XYZ file of N, CA and C in Angstrom:
225
model
N -0.095 1.496 13.969
C -1.040 2.439 13.376
C -2.350 1.709 13.090
N -3.446 2.398 13.337
C -4.753 1.811 13.066
C -5.059 1.899 11.573
N -5.772 0.894 11.082
C -6.144 0.881 9.670
C -7.538 0.294 9.524
N -8.173 0.600 8.391
C -9.546 0.170 8.147
C -9.631 -1.083 7.284
N -8.614 -1.304 6.464
C -8.623 -2.443 5.545
C -7.190 -2.901 5.341
N -7.016 -4.206 5.086
C -5.669 -4.746 4.881
C -5.595 -5.453 3.536
N -4.452 -5.291 2.879
C -4.200 -5.933 1.592
C -2.912 -6.742 1.694
N -3.009 -8.038 1.443
C -1.830 -8.909 1.446
C -1.341 -9.046 0.011
N -0.238 -8.367 -0.312
C 0.324 -8.411 -1.664
C 1.650 -9.181 -1.672
N 1.864 -10.018 -0.665
C 3.103 -10.810 -0.601
C 3.155 -11.786 -1.759
N 4.335 -11.893 -2.365
C 4.531 -12.807 -3.478
C 4.143 -12.224 -4.825
N 3.582 -11.028 -4.830
C 3.187 -10.382 -6.087
C 4.273 -9.409 -6.535
N 4.518 -9.385 -7.831
C 5.504 -8.453 -8.380
C 4.806 -7.320 -9.106
N 5.561 -6.244 -9.306
C 5.084 -5.054 -9.983
C 4.418 -5.445 -11.306
N 3.295 -4.910 -11.646
C 2.546 -3.834 -10.991
C 1.398 -4.325 -10.100
N 1.329 -5.626 -9.826
C 0.172 -6.167 -9.109
C -0.083 -5.549 -7.733
N 0.936 -5.311 -6.881
C 0.617 -4.673 -5.589
C -0.076 -3.315 -5.752
N 0.376 -2.522 -6.724
C -0.238 -1.210 -6.964
C -1.667 -1.373 -7.491
N -1.868 -2.287 -8.414
C -3.203 -2.492 -8.983
C -4.182 -2.968 -7.924
N -3.739 -3.870 -7.071
C -4.613 -4.363 -5.992
C -4.908 -3.248 -4.987
N -3.902 -2.425 -4.691
C -4.100 -1.304 -3.763
C -5.093 -0.301 -4.356
N -4.957 -0.043 -5.648
C -5.874 0.890 -6.314
C -7.308 0.391 -6.219
N -7.501 -0.902 -6.431
C -8.834 -1.494 -6.346
C -9.368 -1.428 -4.920
N -8.527 -1.730 -3.939
C -8.948 -1.691 -2.535
C -9.327 -0.281 -2.118
N -8.531 0.704 -2.532
C -8.811 2.102 -2.183
C -10.126 2.577 -2.809
N -10.457 2.064 -3.977
C -11.686 2.460 -4.661
C -12.925 2.075 -3.853
N -12.804 1.013 -3.049
C -13.928 0.539 -2.238
C -13.975 1.186 -0.856
N -13.062 2.114 -0.592
C -12.968 2.734 0.727
C -13.481 4.174 0.699
N -13.778 4.689 1.888
C -14.238 6.076 2.016
C -13.058 7.002 2.236
N -13.243 8.265 1.904
C -12.203 9.268 2.106
C -11.781 9.300 3.574
N -10.469 9.307 3.819
C -9.939 9.358 5.176
C -9.634 8.002 5.779
N -10.108 6.930 5.148
C -9.806 5.596 5.669
C -8.374 5.210 5.316
N -7.814 4.288 6.099
C -6.417 3.881 5.933
C -6.345 2.424 5.484
N -5.530 2.195 4.454
C -5.274 0.860 3.916
C -3.873 0.435 4.314
N -3.754 -0.763 4.886
C -2.441 -1.338 5.224
C -2.112 -2.348 4.131
N -0.941 -2.211 3.537
C -0.503 -3.100 2.467
C 0.782 -3.785 2.912
N 0.848 -5.099 2.732
C 2.072 -5.855 3.013
C 2.533 -6.466 1.694
N 3.765 -6.161 1.293
C 4.307 -6.635 0.019
C 5.717 -7.182 0.216
N 6.161 -8.001 -0.729
C 7.520 -8.551 -0.673
C 8.391 -8.057 -1.825
N 7.819 -7.367 -2.770
C 8.562 -6.850 -3.930
C 9.376 -5.623 -3.504
N 10.725 -5.693 -3.581
C 11.540 -4.541 -3.182
C 11.231 -3.278 -3.980
N 10.758 -3.427 -5.201
C 10.408 -2.278 -6.031
C 9.145 -1.574 -5.574
N 8.416 -2.203 -4.667
C 7.146 -1.619 -4.233
C 7.339 -0.317 -3.456
N 8.512 -0.123 -2.853
C 8.754 1.120 -2.103
C 8.655 2.319 -3.040
N 9.403 2.287 -4.133
C 9.348 3.385 -5.100
C 7.988 3.439 -5.788
N 7.406 2.267 -6.043
C 6.099 2.217 -6.708
C 5.029 2.914 -5.883
N 4.992 2.640 -4.578
C 3.956 3.246 -3.739
C 4.206 4.738 -3.515
N 5.465 5.144 -3.500
C 5.764 6.576 -3.398
C 5.241 7.299 -4.636
N 5.489 6.738 -5.810
C 5.019 7.339 -7.063
C 3.494 7.294 -7.147
N 2.906 6.187 -6.729
C 1.453 6.032 -6.743
C 0.791 7.092 -5.858
N 1.391 7.352 -4.715
C 0.870 8.355 -3.793
C 0.881 9.744 -4.435
N 1.982 10.087 -5.074
C 2.092 11.394 -5.729
C 1.094 11.528 -6.882
N 0.927 10.466 -7.650
C 0.051 10.514 -8.824
C -1.427 10.584 -8.450
N -1.799 9.904 -7.363
C -3.220 9.793 -7.028
C -3.678 10.784 -5.961
N -2.729 11.325 -5.186
C -3.100 12.231 -4.110
C -3.444 11.530 -2.810
N -3.399 10.190 -2.814
C -3.595 9.443 -1.576
C -2.313 9.553 -0.750
N -2.458 9.775 0.562
C -1.288 9.983 1.417
C -0.627 8.670 1.795
N 0.687 8.572 1.551
C 1.474 7.447 2.048
C 1.933 7.869 3.441
N 1.223 7.384 4.455
C 1.467 7.831 5.821
C 2.808 7.349 6.352
N 3.122 6.082 6.085
C 4.432 5.543 6.491
C 4.667 4.222 5.784
N 5.948 3.857 5.738
C 6.294 2.523 5.251
C 7.495 2.022 6.032
N 7.556 0.706 6.158
C 8.653 0.102 6.907
C 9.029 -1.226 6.259
N 10.206 -1.710 6.614
C 10.689 -2.991 6.101
C 11.111 -3.864 7.269
N 10.688 -5.120 7.231
C 11.057 -6.081 8.262
C 11.043 -7.475 7.648
N 12.154 -8.183 7.766
C 12.249 -9.550 7.245
C 11.843 -9.650 5.773
N 12.352 -8.728 4.973
C 12.089 -8.686 3.531
C 10.617 -8.485 3.195
N 9.851 -7.975 4.150
C 8.469 -7.597 3.889
C 8.347 -6.090 4.061
N 7.587 -5.482 3.182
C 7.398 -4.039 3.195
C 5.951 -3.748 3.588
N 5.777 -2.892 4.573
C 4.448 -2.529 5.038
C 4.195 -1.067 4.757
N 3.061 -0.774 4.165
C 2.689 0.586 3.798
C 1.343 0.918 4.428
N 1.189 2.167 4.846
C -0.102 2.666 5.311
C -0.473 3.823 4.406
N -1.564 3.667 3.686
C -1.991 4.674 2.728
C -3.386 5.174 3.098
N -3.521 6.492 3.168
C -4.797 7.122 3.523
C -5.481 7.612 2.255
N -6.720 7.196 2.076
C -7.460 7.609 0.877
C -7.801 9.094 0.951
N -7.600 9.784 -0.179
C -7.877 11.236 -0.206
C -9.360 11.511 -0.170
């Protein structure tokens, strides 16, 4: 999937991946896509909840080698 900005949140635990994503999204334009890579297993539920609360679309997420990748589209 194509994305406009990337955030490396590997090694960070809750709530830091969400806080960094929130800051990154604030600097982006509506419709742009942010790719986030995290290692915190709790980040899956965190990003799902963050998407619902903020209205930003969680386009997809995947897991590979204990890394979680999220694609979030700014509303």
